[in-house]
Coordinates of C-alpha atoms in Angstrom, one line a residue:
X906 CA 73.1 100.5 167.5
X907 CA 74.5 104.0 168.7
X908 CA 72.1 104.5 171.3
X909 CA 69.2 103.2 173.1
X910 CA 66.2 104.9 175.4
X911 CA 65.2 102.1 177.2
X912 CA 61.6 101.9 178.8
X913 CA 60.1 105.4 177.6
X914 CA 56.7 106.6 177.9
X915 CA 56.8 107.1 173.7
X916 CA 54.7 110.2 172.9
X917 CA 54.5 109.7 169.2
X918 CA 53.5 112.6 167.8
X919 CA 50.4 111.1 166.0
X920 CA 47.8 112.3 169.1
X921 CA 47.4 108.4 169.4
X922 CA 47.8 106.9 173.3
X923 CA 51.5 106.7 174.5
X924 CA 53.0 103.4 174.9
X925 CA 55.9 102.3 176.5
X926 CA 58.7 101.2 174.8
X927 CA 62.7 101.0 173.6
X928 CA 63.4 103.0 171.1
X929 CA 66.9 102.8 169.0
X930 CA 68.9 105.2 167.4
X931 CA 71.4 104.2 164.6
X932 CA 72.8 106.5 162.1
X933 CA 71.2 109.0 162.9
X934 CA 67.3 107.7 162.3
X935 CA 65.0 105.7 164.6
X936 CA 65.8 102.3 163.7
X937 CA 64.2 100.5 166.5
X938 CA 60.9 100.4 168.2
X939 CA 60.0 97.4 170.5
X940 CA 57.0 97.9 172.5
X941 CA 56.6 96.7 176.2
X942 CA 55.2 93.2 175.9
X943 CA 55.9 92.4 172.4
X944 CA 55.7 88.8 171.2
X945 CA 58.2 86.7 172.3
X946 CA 61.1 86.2 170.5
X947 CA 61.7 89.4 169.9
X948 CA 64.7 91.0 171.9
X949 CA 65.0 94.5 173.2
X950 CA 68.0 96.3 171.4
X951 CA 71.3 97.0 172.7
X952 CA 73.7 99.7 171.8
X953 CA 77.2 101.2 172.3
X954 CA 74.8 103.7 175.2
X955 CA 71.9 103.3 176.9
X956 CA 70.1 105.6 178.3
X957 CA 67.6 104.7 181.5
X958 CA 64.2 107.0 180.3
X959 CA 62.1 105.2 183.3
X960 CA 59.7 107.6 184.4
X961 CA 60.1 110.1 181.3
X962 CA 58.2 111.4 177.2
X963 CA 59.5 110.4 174.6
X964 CA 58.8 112.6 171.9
X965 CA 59.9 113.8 168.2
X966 CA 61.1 117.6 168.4
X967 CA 59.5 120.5 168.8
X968 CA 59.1 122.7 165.6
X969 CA 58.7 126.7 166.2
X970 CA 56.3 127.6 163.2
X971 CA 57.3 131.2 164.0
X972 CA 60.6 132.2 165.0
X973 CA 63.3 135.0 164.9
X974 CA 66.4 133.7 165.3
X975 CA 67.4 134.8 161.5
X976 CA 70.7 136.2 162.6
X977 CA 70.7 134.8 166.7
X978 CA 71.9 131.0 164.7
X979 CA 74.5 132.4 163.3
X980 CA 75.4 134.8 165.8
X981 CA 75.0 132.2 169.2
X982 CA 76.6 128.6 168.4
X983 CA 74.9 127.8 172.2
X984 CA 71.5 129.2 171.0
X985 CA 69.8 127.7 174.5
X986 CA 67.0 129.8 174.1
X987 CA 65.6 127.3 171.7
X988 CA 67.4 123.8 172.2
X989 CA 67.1 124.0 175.6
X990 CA 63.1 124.6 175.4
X991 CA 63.7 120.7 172.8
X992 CA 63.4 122.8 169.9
X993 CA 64.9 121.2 166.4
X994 CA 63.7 123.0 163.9
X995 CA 62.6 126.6 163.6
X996 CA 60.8 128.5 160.6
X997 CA 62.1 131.7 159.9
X998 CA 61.8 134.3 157.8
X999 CA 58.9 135.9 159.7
X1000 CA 56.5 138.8 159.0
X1001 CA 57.4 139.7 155.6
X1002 CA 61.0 141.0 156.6
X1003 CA 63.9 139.3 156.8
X1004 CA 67.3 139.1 155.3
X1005 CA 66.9 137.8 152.2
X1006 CA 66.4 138.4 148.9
X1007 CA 68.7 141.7 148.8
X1008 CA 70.3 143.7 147.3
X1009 CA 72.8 146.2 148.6
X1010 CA 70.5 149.5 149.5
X1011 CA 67.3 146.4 150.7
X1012 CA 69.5 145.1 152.8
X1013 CA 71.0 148.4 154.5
X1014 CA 67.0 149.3 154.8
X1015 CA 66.0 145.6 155.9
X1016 CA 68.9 145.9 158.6
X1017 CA 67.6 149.1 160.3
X1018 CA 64.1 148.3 160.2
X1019 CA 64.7 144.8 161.7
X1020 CA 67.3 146.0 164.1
X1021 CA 64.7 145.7 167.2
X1022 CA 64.1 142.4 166.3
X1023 CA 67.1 140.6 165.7
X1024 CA 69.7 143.0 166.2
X1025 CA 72.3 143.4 163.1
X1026 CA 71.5 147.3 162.5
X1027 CA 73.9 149.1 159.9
X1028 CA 77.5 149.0 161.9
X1029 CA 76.6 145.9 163.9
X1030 CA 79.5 143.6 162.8
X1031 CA 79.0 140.6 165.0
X1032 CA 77.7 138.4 161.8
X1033 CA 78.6 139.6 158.2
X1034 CA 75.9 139.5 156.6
X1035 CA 77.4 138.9 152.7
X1036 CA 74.9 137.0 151.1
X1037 CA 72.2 138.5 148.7
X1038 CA 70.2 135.2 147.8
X1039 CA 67.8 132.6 149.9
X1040 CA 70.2 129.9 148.7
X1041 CA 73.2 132.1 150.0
X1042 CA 71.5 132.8 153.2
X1043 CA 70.3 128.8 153.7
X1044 CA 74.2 128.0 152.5
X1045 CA 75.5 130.5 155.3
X1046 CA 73.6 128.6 157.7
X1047 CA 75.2 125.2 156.7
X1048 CA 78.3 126.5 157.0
X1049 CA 78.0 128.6 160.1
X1050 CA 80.4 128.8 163.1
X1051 CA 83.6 127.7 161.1
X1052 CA 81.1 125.1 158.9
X1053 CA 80.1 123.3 161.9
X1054 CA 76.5 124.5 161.1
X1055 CA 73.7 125.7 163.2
X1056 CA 72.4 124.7 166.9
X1057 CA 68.9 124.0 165.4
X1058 CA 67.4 123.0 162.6
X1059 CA 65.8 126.1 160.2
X1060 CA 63.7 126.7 157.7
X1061 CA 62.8 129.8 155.9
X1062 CA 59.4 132.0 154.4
X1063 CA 60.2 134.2 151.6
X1064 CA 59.5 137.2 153.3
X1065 CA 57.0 139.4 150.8
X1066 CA 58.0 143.0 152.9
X1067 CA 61.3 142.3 151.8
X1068 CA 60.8 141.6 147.9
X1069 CA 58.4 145.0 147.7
X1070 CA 61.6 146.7 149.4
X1071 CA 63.6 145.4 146.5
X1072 CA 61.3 145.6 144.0
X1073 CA 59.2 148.6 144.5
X1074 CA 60.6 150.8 147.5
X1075 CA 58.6 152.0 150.5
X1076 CA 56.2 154.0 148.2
X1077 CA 52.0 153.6 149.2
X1078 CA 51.2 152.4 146.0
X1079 CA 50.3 149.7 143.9
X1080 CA 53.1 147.7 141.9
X1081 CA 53.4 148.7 137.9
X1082 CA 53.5 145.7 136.0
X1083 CA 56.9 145.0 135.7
X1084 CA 57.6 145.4 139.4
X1085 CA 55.3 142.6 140.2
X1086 CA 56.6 140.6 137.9
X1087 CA 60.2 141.4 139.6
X1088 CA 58.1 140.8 143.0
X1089 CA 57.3 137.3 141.2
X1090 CA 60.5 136.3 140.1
X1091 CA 61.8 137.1 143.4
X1092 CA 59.5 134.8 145.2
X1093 CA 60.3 132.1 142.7
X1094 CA 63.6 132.0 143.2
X1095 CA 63.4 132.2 146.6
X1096 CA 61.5 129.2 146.5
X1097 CA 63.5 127.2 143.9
X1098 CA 66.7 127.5 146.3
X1099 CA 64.9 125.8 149.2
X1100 CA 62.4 128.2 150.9
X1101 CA 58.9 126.9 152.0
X1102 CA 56.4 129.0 151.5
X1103 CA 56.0 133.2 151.5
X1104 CA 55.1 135.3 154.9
X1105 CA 53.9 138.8 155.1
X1106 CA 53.3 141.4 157.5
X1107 CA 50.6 143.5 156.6
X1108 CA 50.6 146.0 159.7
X1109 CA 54.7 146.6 158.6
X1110 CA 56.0 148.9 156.1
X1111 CA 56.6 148.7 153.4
X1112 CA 54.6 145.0 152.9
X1113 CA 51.3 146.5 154.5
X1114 CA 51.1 148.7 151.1
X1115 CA 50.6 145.7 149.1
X1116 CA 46.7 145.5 147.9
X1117 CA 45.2 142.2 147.9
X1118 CA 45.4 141.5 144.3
X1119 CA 49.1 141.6 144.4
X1120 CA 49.2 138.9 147.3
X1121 CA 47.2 136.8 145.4
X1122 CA 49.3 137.2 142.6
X1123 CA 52.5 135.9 144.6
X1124 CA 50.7 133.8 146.8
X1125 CA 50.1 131.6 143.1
X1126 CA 53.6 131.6 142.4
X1127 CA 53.7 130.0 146.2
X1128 CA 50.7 127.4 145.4
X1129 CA 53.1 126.2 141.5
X1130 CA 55.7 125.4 144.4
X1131 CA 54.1 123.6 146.8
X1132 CA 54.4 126.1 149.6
X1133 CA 52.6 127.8 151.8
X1134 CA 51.5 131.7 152.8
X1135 CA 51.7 133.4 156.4
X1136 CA 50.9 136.4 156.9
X1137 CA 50.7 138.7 159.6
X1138 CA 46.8 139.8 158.9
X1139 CA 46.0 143.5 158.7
X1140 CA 44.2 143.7 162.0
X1141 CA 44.4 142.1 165.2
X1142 CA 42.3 144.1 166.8
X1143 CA 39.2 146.0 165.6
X1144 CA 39.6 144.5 162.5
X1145 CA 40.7 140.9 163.3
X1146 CA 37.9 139.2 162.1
X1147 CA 37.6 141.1 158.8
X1148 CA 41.6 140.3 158.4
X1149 CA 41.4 136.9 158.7
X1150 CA 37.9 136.4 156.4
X1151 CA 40.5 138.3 154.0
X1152 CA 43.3 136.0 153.9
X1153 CA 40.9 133.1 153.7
X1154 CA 39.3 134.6 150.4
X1155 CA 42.6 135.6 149.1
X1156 CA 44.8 132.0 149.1
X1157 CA 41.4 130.3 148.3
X1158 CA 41.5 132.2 145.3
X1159 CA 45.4 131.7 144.7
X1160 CA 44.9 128.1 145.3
X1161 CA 47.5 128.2 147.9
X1162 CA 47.9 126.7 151.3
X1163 CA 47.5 129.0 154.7
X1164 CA 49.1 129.2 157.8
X1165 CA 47.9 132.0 160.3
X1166 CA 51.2 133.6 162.3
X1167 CA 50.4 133.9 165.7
X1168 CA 46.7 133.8 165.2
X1169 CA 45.7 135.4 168.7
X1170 CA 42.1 137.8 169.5
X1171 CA 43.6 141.0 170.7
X1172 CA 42.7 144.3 172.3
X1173 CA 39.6 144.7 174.0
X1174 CA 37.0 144.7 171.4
X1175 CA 38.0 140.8 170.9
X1176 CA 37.7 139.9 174.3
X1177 CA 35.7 136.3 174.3
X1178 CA 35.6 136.4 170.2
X1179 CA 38.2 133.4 169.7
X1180 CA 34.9 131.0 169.1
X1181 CA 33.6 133.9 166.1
X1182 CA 37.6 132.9 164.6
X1183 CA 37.2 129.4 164.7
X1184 CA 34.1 129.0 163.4
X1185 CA 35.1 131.2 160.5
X1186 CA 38.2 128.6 160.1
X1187 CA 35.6 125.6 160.8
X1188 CA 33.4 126.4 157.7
X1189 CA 36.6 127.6 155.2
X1190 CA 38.1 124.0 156.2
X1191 CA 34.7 122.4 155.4
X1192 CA 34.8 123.8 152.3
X1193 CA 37.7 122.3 151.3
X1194 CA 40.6 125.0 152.2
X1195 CA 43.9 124.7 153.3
X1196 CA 44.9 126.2 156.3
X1197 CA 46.9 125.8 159.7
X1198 CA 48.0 128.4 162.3
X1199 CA 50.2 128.8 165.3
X1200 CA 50.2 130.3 168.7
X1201 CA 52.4 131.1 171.8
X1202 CA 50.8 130.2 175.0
X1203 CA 51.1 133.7 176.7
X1204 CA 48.8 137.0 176.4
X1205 CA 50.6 139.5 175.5
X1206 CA 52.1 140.7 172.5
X1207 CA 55.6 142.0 171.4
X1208 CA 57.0 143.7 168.4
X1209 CA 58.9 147.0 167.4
X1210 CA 57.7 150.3 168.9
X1211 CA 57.8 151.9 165.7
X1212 CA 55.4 149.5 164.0
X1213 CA 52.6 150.8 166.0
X1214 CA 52.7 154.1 163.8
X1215 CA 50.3 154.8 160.9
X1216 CA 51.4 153.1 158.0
X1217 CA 51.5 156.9 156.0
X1218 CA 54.3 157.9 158.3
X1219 CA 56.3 155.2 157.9
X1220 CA 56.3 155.6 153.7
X1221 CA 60.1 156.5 152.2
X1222 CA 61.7 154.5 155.1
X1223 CA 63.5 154.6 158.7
X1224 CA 64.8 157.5 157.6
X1225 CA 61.7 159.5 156.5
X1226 CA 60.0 158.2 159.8
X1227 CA 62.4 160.2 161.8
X1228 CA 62.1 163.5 159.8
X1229 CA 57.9 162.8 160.5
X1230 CA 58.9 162.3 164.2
X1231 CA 61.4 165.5 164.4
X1232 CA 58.8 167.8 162.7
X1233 CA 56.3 168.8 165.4
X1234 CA 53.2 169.2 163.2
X1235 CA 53.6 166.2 161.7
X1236 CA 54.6 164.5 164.8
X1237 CA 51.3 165.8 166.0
X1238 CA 49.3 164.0 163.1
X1239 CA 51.3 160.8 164.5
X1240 CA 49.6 161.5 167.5
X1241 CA 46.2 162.1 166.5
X1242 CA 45.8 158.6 164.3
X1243 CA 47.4 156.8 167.2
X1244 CA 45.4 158.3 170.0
X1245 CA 41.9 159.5 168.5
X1246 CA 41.6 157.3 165.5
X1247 CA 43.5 154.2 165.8
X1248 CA 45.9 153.9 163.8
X1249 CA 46.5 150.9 161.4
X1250 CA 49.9 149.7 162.4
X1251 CA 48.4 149.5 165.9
X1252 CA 45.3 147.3 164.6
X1253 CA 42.9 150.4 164.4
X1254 CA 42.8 150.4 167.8
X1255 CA 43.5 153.9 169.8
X1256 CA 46.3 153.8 171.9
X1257 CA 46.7 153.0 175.8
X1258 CA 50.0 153.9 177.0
X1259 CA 50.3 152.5 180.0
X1260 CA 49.8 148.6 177.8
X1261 CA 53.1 149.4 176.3
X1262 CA 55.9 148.1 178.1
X1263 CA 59.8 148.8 177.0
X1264 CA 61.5 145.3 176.5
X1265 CA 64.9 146.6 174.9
X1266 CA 66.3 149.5 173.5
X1267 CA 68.9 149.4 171.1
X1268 CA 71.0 152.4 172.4
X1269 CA 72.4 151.1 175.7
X1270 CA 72.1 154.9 177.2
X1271 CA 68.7 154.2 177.3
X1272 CA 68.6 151.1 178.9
X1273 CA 66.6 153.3 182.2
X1274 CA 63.3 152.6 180.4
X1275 CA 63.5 149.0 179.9
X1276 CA 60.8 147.8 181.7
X1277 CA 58.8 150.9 181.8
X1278 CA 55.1 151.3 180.7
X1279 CA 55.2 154.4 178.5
X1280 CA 53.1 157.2 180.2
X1281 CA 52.5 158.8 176.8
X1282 CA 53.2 160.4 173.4
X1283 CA 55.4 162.5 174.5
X1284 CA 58.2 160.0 176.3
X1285 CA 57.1 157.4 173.1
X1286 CA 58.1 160.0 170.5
X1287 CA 61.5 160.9 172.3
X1288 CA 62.4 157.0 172.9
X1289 CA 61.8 156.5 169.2
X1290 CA 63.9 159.4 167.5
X1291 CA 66.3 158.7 170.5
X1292 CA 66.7 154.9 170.1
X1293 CA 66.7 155.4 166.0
X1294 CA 63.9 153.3 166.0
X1295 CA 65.4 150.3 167.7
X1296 CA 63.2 149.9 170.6
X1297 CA 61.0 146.5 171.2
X1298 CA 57.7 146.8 173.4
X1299 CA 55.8 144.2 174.9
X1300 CA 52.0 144.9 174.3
X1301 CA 50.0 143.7 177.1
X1302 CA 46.7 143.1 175.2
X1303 CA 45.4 139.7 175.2
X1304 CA 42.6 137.5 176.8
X1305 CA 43.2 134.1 178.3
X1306 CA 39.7 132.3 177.1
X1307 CA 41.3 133.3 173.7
X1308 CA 44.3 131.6 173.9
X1309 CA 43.3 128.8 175.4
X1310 CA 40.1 128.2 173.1
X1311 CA 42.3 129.0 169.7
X1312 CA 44.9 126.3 170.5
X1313 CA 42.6 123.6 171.2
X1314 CA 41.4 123.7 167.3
X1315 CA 43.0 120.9 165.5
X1316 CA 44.6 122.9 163.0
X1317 CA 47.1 124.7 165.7
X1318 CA 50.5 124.2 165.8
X1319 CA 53.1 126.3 168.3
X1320 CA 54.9 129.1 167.5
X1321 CA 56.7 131.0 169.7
X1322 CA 57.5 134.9 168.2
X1323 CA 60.5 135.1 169.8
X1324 CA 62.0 138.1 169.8
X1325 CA 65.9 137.7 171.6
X1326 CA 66.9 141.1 171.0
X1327 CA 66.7 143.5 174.5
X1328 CA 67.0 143.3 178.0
X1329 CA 64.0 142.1 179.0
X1330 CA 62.2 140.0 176.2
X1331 CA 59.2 138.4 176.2
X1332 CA 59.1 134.9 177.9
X1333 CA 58.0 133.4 175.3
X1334 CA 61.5 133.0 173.7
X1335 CA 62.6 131.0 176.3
X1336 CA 59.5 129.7 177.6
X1337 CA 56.7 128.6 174.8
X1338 CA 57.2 124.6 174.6
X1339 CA 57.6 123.7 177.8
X1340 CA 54.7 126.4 179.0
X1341 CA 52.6 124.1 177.2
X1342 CA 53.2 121.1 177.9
X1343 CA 53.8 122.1 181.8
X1344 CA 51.3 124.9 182.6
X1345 CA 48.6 124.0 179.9
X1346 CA 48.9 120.4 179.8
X1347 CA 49.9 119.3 183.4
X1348 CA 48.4 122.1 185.1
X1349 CA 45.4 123.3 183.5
X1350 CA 44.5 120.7 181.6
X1351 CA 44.0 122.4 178.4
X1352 CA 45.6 119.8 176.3
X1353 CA 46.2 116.4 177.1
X1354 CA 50.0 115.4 176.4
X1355 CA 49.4 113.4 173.4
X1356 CA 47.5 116.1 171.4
X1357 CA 49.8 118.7 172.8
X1358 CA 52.8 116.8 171.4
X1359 CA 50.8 116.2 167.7
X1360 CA 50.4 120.3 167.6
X1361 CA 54.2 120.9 168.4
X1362 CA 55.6 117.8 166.3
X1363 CA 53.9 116.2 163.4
X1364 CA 51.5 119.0 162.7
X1365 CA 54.0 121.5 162.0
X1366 CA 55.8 119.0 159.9
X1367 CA 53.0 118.1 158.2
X1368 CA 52.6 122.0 157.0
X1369 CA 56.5 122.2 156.0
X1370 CA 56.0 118.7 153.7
X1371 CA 58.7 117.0 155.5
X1372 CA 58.4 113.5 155.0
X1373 CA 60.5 112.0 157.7
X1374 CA 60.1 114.3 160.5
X1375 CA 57.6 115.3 163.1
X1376 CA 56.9 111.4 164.5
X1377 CA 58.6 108.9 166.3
X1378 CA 58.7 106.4 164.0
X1379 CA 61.2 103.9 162.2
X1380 CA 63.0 105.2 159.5
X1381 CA 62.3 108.6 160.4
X1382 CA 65.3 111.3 161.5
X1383 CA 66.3 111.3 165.4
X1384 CA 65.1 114.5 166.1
X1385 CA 63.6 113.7 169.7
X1386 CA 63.3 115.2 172.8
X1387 CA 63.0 113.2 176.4
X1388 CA 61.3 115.3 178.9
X1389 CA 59.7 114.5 182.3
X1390 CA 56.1 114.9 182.2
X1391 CA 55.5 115.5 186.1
X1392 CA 57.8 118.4 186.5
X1393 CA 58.5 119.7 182.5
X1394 CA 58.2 124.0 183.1
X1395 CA 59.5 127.0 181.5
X1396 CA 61.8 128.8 183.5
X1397 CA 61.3 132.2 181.6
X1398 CA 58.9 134.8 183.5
X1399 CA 58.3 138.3 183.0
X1400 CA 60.8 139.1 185.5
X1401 CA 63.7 137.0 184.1
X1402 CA 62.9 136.1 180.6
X1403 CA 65.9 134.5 180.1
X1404 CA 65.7 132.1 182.7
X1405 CA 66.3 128.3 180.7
X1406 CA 63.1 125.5 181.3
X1407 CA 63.4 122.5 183.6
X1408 CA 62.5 119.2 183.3
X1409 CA 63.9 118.8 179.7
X1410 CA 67.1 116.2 180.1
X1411 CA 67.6 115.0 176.3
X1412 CA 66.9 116.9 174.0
X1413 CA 68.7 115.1 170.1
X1414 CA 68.7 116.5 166.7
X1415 CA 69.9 113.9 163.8
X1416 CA 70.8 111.1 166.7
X1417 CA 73.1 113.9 168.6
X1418 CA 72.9 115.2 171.5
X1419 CA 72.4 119.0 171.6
X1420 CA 71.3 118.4 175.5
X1421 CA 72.4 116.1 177.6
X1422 CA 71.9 115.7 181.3
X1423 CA 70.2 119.2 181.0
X1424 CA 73.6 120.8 179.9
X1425 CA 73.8 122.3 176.2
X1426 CA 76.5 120.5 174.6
X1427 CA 79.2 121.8 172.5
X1428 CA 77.3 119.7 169.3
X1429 CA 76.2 122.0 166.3
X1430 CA 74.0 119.5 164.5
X1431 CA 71.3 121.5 163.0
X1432 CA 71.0 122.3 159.0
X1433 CA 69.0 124.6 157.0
X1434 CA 65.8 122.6 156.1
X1435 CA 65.2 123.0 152.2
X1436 CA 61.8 122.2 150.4
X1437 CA 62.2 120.5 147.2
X1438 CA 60.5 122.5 144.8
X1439 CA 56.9 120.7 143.9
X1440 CA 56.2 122.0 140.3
X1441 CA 52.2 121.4 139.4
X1442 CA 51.4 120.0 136.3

């Protein structure tokens, strides 16, 4: 064999008890498990190393159901943020914008409106962004970093924001019928070259101008292939519930599976109404639907400061946003929906200032406000037109009981939203996986380790279809992590977000080391992830 952990507590990934156990690793798969106390006769296996995992998990990776590292793989060959957290495989493509499928003006828009996100605005030159397709984008990942490939493994959404870019522009308006069927095409290609299902993000332009029936329309395509939707809902916040009962009705109706991106209660009105969500998802599962969603273990939130504007102003693109923002009457009408009426790309909720904090900017003169709380329209306004739209926020607008009821339903899996972009991120990036399994686990006993394990591990690869991934198990690829249950933490706070988890030793994707010893090595094993295309019929 090429490598033995000998006497770990295996944490299988099923939610079943943990057992002790060697566990061998040839080829690249698990091709060994003998349990403590097997029947005699049956030796414990040796191998060129062996490593001593007294006193420590064994577990299958961690899968990030909701990631943004779309450009941070191929721009970071170390990529810590993620391996060092015992991250193998992330899912990206996120929120119904990402890079791919483009053409040349999508992707110029796509790059700017992004740019707070992940970076890569028009004139960024630190990846080179010449693919057009999902398969050339998947392919680039293979061959990142001089064809060595990726620090992680990743998978990738179709992102629907994207296509209506592409297809239909950034006008308010339903698609004519040949640009839906453009819009479809799109998605099934997409899917044919390897992606796994569709996301949107319905509080973003241009994808928030899509009406229901043209979801359900591509989420279809999405059911013929096997995959799955995930949208960012229309409301988190004084609409949440109604958003959610909608995206229910709408893939029941497509016949397609859902998975709920960071499903969270936000905003005041939804303080204590996590048990009105579940029971919403308790009676759709019941009745025979389809559906999964993920969480990060934190309260706030974090996205793009422009994406809390009113959907009408940001119609035409970045650029027509910053012609709104320099003309003071209209600038004023931006205030009054965000203020007085609530305005939809801030969940119909009216604005409080002072829960906006400044987590990066994307012009380094203005790196002053970084970790600010804005005091108003006024200093939002000049940050926006200033920073060309580039700045990231956290939102400070969540409620504990929430999180911790939503991700004790059995359908959750983890999902950390990671934003990497800015000076001061959110934790979360760095922190998620072992937040839970430390803090929520250990600490608070929220969890216990074995179901915590199931909802990072063989859940999420249950979603993604992957047959041999997501469980320790013989046969099945070495993507494992060995952690320390008594002292496992995330390192990332608030004050340093960037600050790398303890407690996490091993951390193997395909039988290699990508950690060792707590060190990131210099190994690049990670590949994009393709579906096989599941035809019905």
């Amino acid at each position: 064999m090429d490598l033995v952990f000998r006497d770990a507590e295996v944490v299988d990934g099923s939610g079943g008890p943990s057992y002790r156990a060697d566990v061998a690793i040839d080829g690249g798969r698990i091709a060994a498990i003998v349990k403590e106390g097997a029947a005699a006769g049956c030796q414990r296996p040796t191998a060129r190393r062996v490593v001593d995992a007294e006193g420590l998990a064994l577990s299958p990776g961690f899968v990030d159901m909701h990631a943004h590292s779309d450009l941070a793989l191929l721009r970071d060959p170390d990529h810590s943020a993620k391996a060092a957290q015992g991250v193998t495989l992330e899912v990206l493509g996120q929120d119904g914008l990402s890079y791919a499928p483009v053409d040349d003006r999508t992707l110029d828009e796509v790059r700017r409106t992004i740019a707070g996100w992940n970076g890569g605005a028009p004139g960024d030159t630190t990846v080179d962004l010449d693919w057009r397709t999902v398969g050339e984008y998947l392919d680039r990942l293979d061959g990142a970093h001089g064809g060595r490939g990726i620090a992680v493994n990743a998978a990738y959404l179709v992102p629907q924001g994207t296509v209506r870019m592409y297809a239909v522009g950034w006008e308010d308006r339903p698609a004519t019928g040949p640009e839906l069927d453009r819009m479809r095409q799109l998605v099934a290609e997409g899917l044919e070259q390897g992606a796994v299902g569709m996301s949107s993000g319905l509080t973003y332009t241009p994808g928030m101008y899509a009406p229901d029936a043209e979801l359900t329309a591509l989420c279809r395509v999405v059911a013929e292939y096997g995959g799955y939707y995930c949208p960012h809902h229309r409301s988190y916040g004084a609409g949440a519930l109604r958003a959610y009962e909608e995206m229910v009705a709408l893939t029941r109706e497509a016949g397609c599976a859902l998975h709920l991106a960071h499903a969270t209660m936000n905003f005041g009105v939804n303080k204590g109404r996590a048990p009105e969500l579940l029971a919403l998802l308790d009676e759709a599962l019941a009745g025979g639907a389809d559906i999964t969603l993920d969480t990060y273990p934190y309260t706030p939130g974090s996205t793009t400061l422009v994406a809390v504007l009113p959907s009408w102003a940001g119609e035409g693109g970045p650029e027509a946003v910053l012609a709104r923002l320099r003309d003071e009457g209209t600038a004023e009408r931006i205030r009054h929906d965000l203020e007085v009426v609530g305005s939809d790309g801030c969940h119909g909720v009216p604005m409080e200032w002072d829960t906006i904090e400044i987590a990066g900017v994307g012009d380094p003169g203005l790196a002053g406000f970084v970790g600010r709380r804005l005091d108003g329209w006024s200093t939002a306004r000049r940050l926006l037109l200033d920073d060309r739209l580039g700045t990231t926020i956290l939102q400070h607008v969540g409620h504990e009981e929430n999180v911790r009821a939503i991700m004790r339903h059995r359908v959750h899996t983890g999902g950390s939203d990671g934003i990497l972009q800015g000076l001061k991120p959110h934790p979360r990036a760095y922190g998620t996986f072992p937040e839970y399994l430390g803090r929520y686990v250990r600490e608070l006993g929220v969890l216990s380790l074995e179901e915590c394990v199931a909802h990072l591990t063989s859940r999420p690869a249950a979603r993604l279809r992957l047959p041999d991934r997501g469980l320790v198990k013989e046969g099945y690829v070495a993507d494992l992590v060995l952690f320390d249950p008594a002292t496992v933490a995330a390192g990332a706070t608030y004050a340093s977000p960037r600050t790398l988890p303890v407690g996490i030793p091993h951390v193997l994707i395909d039988g290699r080391f990508v950690v060792e010893d707590g060190r990131r090595t210099d190994t690049l094993a990670g590949r994009a992830i393709r579906r096989t295309p599941v035809t019905r019929g």
